[in-house]
Coordinates of C-alpha atoms and ligand atoms in Angstrom, one line a residue:
X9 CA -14.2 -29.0 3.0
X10 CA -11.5 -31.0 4.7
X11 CA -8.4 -30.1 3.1
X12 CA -4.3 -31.8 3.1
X13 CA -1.6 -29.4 2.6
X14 CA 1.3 -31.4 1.7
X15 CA 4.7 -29.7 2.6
X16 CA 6.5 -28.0 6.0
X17 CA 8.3 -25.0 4.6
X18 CA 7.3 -21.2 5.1
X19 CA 5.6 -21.3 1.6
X20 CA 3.3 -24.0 3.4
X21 CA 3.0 -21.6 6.3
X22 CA 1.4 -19.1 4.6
X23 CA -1.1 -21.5 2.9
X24 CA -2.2 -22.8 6.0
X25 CA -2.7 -19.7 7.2
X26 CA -4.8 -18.8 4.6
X27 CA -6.3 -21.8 4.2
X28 CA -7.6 -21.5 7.8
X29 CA -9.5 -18.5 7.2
X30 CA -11.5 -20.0 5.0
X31 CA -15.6 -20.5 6.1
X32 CA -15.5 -23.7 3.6
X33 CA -12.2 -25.2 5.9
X34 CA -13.2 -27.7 8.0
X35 CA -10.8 -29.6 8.5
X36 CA -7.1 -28.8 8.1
X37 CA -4.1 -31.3 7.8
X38 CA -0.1 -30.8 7.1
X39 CA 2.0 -33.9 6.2
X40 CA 4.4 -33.0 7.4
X41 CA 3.9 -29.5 8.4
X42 CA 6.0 -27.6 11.1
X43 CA 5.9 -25.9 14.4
X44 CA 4.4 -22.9 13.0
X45 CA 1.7 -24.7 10.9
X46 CA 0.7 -26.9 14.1
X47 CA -0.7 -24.1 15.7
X48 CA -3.6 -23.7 12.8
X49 CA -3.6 -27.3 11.4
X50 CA -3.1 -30.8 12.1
X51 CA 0.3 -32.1 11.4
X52 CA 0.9 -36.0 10.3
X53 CA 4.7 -37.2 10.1
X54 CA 3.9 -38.1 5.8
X55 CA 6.9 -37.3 3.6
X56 CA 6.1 -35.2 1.1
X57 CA 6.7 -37.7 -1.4
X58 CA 5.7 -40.5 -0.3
X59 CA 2.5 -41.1 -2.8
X60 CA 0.8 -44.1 -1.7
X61 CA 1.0 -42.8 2.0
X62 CA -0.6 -39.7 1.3
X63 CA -3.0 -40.8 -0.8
X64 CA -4.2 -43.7 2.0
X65 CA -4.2 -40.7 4.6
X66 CA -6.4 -38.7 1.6
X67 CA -9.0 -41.3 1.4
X68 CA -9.0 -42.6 5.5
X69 CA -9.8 -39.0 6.2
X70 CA -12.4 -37.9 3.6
X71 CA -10.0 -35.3 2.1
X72 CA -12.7 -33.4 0.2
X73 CA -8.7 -31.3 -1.5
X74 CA -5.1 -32.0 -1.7
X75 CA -2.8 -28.4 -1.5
X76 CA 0.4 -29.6 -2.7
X77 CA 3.4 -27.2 -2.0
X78 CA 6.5 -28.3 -3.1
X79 CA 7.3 -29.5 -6.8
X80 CA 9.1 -33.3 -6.1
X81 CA 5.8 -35.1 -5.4
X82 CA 4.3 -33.2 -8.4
X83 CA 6.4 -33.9 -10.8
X84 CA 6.8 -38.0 -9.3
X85 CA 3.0 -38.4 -9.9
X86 CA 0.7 -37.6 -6.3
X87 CA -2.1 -35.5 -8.5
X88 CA -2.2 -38.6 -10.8
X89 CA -2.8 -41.0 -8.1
X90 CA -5.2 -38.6 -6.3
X91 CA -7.0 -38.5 -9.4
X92 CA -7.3 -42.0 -9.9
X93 CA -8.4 -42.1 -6.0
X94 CA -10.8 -39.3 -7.3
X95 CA -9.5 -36.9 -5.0
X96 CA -9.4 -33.3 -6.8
X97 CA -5.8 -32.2 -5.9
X98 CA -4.3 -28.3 -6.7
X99 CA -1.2 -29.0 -8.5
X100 CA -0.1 -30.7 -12.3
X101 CA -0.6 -34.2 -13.2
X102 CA 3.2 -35.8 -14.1
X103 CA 2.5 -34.7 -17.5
X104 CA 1.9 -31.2 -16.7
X105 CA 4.3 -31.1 -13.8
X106 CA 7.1 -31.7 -16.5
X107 CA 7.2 -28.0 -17.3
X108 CA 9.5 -27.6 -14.2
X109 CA 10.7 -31.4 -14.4
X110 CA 12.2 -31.2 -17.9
X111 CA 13.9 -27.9 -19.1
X112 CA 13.8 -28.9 -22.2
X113 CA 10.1 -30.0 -22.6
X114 CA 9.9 -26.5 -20.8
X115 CA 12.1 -24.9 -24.4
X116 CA 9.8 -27.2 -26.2
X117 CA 6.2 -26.1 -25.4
X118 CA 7.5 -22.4 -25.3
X119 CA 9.5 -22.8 -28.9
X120 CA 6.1 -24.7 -29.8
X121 CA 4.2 -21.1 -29.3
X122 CA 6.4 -18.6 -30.1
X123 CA 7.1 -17.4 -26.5
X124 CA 9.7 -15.3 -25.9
X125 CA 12.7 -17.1 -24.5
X126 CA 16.4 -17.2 -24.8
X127 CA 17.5 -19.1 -28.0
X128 CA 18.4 -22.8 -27.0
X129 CA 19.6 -26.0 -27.8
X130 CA 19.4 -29.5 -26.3
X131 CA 21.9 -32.0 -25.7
X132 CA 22.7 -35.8 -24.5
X133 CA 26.0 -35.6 -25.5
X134 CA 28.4 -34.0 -24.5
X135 CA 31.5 -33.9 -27.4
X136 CA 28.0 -32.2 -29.6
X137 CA 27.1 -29.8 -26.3
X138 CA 31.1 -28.9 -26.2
X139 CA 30.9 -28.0 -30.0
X140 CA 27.8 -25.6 -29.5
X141 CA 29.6 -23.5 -26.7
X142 CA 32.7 -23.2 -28.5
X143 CA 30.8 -21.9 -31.5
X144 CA 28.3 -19.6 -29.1
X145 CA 30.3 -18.1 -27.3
X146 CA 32.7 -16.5 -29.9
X147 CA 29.5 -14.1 -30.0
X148 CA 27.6 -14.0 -26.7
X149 CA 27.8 -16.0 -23.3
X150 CA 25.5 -19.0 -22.5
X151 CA 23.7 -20.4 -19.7
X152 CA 24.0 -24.5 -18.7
X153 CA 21.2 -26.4 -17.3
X154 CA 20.6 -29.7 -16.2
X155 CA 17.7 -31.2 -17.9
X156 CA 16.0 -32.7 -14.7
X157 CA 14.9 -31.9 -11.4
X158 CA 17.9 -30.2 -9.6
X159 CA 17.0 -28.8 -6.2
X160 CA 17.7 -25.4 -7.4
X161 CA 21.5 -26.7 -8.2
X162 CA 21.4 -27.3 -11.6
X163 CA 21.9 -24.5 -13.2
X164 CA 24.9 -22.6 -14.6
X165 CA 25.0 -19.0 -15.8
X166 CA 28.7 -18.9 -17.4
X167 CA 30.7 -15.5 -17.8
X168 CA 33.3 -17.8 -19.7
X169 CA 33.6 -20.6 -21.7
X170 CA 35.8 -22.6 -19.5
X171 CA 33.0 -22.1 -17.0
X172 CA 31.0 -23.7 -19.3
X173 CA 32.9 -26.9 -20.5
X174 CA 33.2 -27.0 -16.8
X175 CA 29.5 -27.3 -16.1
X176 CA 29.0 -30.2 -19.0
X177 CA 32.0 -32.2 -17.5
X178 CA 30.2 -31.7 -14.3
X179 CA 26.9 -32.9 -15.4
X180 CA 27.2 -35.0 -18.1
X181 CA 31.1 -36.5 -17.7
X182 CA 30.9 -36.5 -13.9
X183 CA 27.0 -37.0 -13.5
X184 CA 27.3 -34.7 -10.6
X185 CA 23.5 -34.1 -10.4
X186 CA 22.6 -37.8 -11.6
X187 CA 20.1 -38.4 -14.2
X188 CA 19.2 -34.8 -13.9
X189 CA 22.0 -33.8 -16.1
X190 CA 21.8 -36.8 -19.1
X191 CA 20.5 -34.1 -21.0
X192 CA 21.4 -30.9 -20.3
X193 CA 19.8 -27.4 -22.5
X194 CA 22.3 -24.4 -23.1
X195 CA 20.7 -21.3 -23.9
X196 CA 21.8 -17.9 -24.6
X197 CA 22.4 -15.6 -21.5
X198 CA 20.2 -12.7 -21.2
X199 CA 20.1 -9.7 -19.3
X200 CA 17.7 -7.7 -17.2
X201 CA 15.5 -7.4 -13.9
X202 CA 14.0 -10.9 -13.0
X203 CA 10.7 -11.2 -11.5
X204 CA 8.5 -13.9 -10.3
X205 CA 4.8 -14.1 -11.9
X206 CA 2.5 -16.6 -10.4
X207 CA -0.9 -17.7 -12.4
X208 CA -3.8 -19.5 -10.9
X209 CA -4.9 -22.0 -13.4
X210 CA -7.9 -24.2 -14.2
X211 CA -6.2 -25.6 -17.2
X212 CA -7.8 -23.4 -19.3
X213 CA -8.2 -19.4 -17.3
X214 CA -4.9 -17.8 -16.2
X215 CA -5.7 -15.4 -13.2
X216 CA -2.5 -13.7 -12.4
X217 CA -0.7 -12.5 -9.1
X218 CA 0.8 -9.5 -8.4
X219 CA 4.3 -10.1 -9.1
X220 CA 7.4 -10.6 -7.2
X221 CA 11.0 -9.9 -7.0
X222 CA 12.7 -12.8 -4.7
X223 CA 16.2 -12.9 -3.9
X224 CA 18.4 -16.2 -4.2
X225 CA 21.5 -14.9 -3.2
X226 CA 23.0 -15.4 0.4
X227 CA 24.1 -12.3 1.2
X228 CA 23.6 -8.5 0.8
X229 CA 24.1 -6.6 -2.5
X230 CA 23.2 -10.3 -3.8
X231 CA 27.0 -11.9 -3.2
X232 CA 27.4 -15.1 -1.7
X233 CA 25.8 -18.5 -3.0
X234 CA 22.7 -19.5 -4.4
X235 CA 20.1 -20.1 -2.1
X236 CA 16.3 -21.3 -1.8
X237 CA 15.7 -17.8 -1.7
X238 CA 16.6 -15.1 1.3
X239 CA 13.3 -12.8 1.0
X240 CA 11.0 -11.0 -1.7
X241 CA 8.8 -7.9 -2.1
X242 CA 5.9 -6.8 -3.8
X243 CA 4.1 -4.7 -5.5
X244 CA 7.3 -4.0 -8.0
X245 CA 7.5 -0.5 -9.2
X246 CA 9.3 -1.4 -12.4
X247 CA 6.7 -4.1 -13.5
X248 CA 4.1 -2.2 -15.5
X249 CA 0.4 -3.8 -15.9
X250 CA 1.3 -3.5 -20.0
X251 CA 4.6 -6.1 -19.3
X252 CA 2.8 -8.1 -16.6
X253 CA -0.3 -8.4 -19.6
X254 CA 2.4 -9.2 -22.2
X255 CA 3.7 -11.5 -20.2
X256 CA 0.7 -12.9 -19.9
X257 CA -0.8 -13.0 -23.8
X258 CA 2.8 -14.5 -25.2
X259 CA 4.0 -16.5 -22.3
X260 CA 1.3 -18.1 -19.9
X261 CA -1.7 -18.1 -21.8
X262 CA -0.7 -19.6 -25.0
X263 CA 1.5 -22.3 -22.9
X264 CA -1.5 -23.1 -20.9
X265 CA -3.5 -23.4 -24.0
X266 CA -0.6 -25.6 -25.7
X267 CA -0.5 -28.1 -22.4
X268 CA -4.6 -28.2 -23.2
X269 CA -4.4 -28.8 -26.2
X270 CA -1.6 -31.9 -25.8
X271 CA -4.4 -33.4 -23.6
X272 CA -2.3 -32.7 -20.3
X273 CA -3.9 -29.8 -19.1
X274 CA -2.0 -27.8 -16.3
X275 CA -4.2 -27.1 -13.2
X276 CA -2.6 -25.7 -9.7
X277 CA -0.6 -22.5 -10.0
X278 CA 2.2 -21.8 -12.9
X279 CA 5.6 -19.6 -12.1
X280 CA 7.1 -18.1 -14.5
X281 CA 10.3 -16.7 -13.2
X282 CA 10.8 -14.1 -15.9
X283 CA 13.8 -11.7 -17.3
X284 CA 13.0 -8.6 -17.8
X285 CA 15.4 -7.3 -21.2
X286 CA 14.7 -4.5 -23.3
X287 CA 11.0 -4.2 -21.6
X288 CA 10.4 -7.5 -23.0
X289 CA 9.6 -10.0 -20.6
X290 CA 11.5 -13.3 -21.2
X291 CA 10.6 -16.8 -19.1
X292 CA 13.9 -18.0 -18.4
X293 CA 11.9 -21.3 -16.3
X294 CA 8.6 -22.5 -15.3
X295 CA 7.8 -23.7 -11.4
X296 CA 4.6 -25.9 -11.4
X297 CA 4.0 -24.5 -7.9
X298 CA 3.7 -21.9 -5.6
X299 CA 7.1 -20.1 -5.2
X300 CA 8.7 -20.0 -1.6
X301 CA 9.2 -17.6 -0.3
X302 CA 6.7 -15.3 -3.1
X303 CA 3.7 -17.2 -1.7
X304 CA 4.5 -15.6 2.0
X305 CA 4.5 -12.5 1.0
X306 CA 1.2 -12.8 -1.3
X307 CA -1.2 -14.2 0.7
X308 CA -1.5 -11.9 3.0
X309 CA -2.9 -9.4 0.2
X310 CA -4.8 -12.0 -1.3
X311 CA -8.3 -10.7 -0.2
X312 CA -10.3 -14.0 -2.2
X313 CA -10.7 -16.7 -0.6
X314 CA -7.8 -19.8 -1.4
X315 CA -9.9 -22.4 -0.6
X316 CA -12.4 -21.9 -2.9
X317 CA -9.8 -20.8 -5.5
X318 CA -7.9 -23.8 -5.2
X319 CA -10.9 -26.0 -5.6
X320 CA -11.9 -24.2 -8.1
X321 CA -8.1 -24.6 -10.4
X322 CA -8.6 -28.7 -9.3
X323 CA -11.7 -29.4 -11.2
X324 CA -11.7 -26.7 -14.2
X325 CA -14.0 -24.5 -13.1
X326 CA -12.0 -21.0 -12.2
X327 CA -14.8 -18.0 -12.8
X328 CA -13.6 -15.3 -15.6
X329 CA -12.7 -11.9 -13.6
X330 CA -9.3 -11.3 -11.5
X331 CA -8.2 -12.2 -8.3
X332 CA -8.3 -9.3 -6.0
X333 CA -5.3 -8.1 -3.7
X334 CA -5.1 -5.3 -1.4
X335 CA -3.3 -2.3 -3.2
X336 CA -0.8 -2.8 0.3
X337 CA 3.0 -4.3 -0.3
X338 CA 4.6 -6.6 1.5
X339 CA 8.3 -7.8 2.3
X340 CA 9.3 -11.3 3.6
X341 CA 12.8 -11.8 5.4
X342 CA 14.2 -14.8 5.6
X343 CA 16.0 -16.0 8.8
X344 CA 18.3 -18.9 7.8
X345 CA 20.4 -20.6 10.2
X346 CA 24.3 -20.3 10.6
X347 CA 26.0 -21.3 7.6
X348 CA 23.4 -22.2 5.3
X349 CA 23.3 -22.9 2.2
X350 CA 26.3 -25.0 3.4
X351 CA 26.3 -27.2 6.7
X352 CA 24.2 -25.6 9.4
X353 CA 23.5 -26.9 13.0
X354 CA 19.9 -27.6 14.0
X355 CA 18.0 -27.9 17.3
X356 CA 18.7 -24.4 18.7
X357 CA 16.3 -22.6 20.7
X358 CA 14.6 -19.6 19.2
X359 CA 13.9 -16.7 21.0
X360 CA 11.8 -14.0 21.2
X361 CA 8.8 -15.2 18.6
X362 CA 5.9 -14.1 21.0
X363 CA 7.3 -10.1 21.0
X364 CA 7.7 -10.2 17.4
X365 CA 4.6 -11.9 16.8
X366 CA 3.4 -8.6 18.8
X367 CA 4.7 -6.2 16.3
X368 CA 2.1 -4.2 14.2
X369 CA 1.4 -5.1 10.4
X370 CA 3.9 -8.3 10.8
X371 CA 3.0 -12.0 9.9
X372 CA 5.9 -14.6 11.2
X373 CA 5.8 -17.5 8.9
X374 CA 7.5 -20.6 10.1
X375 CA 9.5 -22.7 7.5
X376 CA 12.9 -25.1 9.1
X377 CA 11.3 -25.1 13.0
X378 CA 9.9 -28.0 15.4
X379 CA 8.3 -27.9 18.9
X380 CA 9.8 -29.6 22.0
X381 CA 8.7 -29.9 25.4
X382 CA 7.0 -26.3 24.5
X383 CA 10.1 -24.5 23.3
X384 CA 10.3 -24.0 19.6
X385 CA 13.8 -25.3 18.0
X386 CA 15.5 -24.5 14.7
X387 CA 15.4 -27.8 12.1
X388 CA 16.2 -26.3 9.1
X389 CA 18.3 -23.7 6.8
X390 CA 15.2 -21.0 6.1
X391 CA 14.0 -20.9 9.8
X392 CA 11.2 -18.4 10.1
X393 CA 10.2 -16.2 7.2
X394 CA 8.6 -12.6 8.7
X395 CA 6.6 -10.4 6.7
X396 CA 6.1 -6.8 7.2
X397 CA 3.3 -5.2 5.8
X398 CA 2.4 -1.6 4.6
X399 CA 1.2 1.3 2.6
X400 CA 4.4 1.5 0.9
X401 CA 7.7 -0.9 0.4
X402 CA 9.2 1.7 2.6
X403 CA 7.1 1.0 5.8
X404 CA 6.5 -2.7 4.9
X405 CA 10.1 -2.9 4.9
X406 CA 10.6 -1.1 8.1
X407 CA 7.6 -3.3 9.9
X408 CA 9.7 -6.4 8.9
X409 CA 13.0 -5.7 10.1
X410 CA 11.1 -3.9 13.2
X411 CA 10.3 -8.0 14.0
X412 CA 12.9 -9.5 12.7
X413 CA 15.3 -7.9 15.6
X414 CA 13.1 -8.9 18.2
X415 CA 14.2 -12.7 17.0
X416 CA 17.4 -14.8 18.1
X417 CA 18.6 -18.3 17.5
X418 CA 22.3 -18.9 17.3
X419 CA 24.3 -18.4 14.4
X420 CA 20.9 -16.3 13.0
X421 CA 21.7 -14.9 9.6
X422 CA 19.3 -12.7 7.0
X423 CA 19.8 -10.0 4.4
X424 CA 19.4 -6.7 5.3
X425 CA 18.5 -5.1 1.8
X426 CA 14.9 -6.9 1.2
X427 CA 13.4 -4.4 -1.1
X428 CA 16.3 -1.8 -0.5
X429 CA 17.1 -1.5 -4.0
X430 CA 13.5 -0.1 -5.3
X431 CA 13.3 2.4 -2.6
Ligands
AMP6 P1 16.4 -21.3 -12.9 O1 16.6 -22.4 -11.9 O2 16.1 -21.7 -14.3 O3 15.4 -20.2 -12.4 O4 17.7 -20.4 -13.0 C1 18.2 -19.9 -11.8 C2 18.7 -18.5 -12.1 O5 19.7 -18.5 -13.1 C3 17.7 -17.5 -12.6 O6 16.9 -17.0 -11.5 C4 18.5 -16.5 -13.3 O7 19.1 -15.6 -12.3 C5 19.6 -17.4 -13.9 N1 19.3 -17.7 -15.3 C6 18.7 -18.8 -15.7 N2 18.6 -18.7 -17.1 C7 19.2 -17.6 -17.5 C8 19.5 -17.0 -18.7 N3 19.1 -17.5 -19.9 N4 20.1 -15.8 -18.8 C9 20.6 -15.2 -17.6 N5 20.3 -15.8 -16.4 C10 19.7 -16.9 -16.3
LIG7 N1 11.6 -18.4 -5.0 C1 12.0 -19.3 -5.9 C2 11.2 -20.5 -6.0 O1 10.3 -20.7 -5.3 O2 11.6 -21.4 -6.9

């Protein structure tokens, strides 16, 4: 099979990689891919979401599959127009995709089915969203979103309700996330462990991944600002098979079976970022793709093979049965560049990737990097993602940061307590 990869982050990385080991991959192409990725796949300067560009490149090249990483072209429409090119493609049609797009469609399928959730409501204006929060919170605190696609921005969990009269000004009053946040849902604020659970899905079978703890917080002891994400572990100890399968029977399944049965079926791969509260697993969002950086640490346990799998979600036709993982854990550090998630400076030489890439049980995923005149420069905030692998959390851990200090790039800054916590 000759296969596009659309994307150039770490999560894209580790699906090239995977990809590649394939017997079925024949061909592999990035658009637009990174320096990491353009030492196992051909890399073509495509943005990510520019549809009719990718598409032409899909049908000039004989692309037997389209992997799409990141949500944007997803949820603007590429597996519609590779559909209409009749090029299978492993990610949701618009229609599907709107289960990360919308937040409130997201409440609405999940209300629709009786899937544990936090009690919500949905606004478009603000004097009625204002009201709500003055009434809610004289009992419990509340949580702010933006309707729309956000970047990871849009949402607000509110200790007070100033915070939160602050957060509709912001979006509706001051359209600080644009059309994102016309509508924006409030919902009550739960408490808990998160976790990340990915499903493979056909539109119809839900195979689940192990899951995931990822953290989104700059700093150790999870202080400091939101990020992408600054590393993840897995197995977790505290997720049980009996609250991953719950999660499964009143979350996934019957909203995968309620997307069928609206005649938008959801193929690719479905996150639920879940709280866990009581035992009771919650979904507090939905990703309609892989999650970054979860999907670095997963595929290197993933002993199926992804190609097929992938090919297999595109056109309906996943087999019953479970994917199969090695019983091994893994822990992925994220290297982000100086001052990120605020202004960072790119182009800086990075040193020391061929001794780390030496270290035992370690994988070195690249994510914000590019290649010039041989040397391999820093050209984003996540940098390189490196994943240490292991018996137990305790040695994957160690096998990580083991690699990680053999890297440098100016400014270099990661958390220190990937998968301390659990230990
Ligand atoms: P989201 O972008 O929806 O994943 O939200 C980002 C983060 O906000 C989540 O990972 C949670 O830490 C937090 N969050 C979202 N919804 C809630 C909620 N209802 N209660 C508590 N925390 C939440
Ligand atoms: N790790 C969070 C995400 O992929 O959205």
């Amino acid at each position: 099979m000759r296969v596009l990869l659309v994307g150039g982050g770490g999560r894209e990385h580790a699906l090239a990689w995977k990809l590649r080991q394939s017997p079925h991959c024949h061909a592999l192409y990035a658009a637009p891919g990174n320096a990491g990725i353009a030492q196992i796949a051909e890399c073509v300067p495509i943005n990510p979401k520019a549809i009719p560009e990718l598409v032409q490149f899909a049908r000039q090249h004989a692309i037997d599959l389209v992997v799409v990483g990141p949500e944007s072209p997803l949820i603007a429409g590429l597996a519609d127009a590779l559909q209409e090119a009749g090029i299978p493609c492993f990610g949701p049609t618009r229609a599907a995709a709107q289960l990360e797009g919308s937040k409130a469609f997201a409440k609405q399928v999940m209300a629709q089915v009786n899937a544990p959730t936090a009690p919500f409501a949905v606004f478009e204006d603000a004097d009625a969203a204002r009201a709500y929060l003055r009434e809610r919170f004289a009992t419990q605190p509340c949580v702010v979103k933006a309707d729309g696609e956000a970047l990871g921005k849009g949402v607000f969990v509110c200790d007070t309700l100033g915070d939160a009269l602050d957060a509709v000004e912001f979006l509706m009053e001051h359209e600080g996330l644009g059309a994102a946040g016309k509508h924006i849902v409030i919902e009550d604020r739960l408490q808990g462990r998160e976790l990340s659970l990915l499903c493979l899905t056909d539109g119809e079978r839900a195979l689940p991944m192990p899951p995931v703890r990822d953290y989104k917080r700059a700093l150790d002891g999870n202080r400091g600002p939101n990020t992408g994400g600054m590393g993840c572990y897995t197995p977790l100890p505290d997720a049980t098979p009996a609250l991953i399968e719950t999660a499964l029977q009143t979350i996934v399944s019957p909203v995968i079976q309620a997307m069928a049965q609206r005649g938008t079926p959801y193929r690719g791969v479905l996150y639920a970022g879940l709280m866990v509260q009581d035992e009771q697993p919650y979904t507090l969002e939905f990703n309609c793709r892989f999650g970054d950086p979860e999907t670095q640490a997963l595929m290197p346990l993933l002993q199926d093979d992804l190609l097929t799998l992938a090919y297999r979600a595109a056109t309906g036709a996943l087999e019953d049965g479970s994917l199969v993982f090695e019983a091994r854990a893994a822990v992925c550090v994220v290297l982000a560049s100086g001052g990120y998630p605020g202004e960072y400076r790119a182009g800086l030489p990075i040193e020391g990737l061929d001794a780390a890439a030496q270290t035992p049980n370690t994988l070195i995923f690249h994510a914000g990097t590019r290649a010039e005149n041989g040397r391999i420069l820093t050209s984003g905030g996540r940098v390189l993602n490196i994943v240490g692998l292991g018996d137990t959390l305790e040695t994957a851990r160690q096998n990580a940061y083991r690699a990680v200090e053999q890297i440098h790039f100016e400014g270099m800054h990661y958390r220190r307590d990937i998968g301390e916590s659990v230990l």
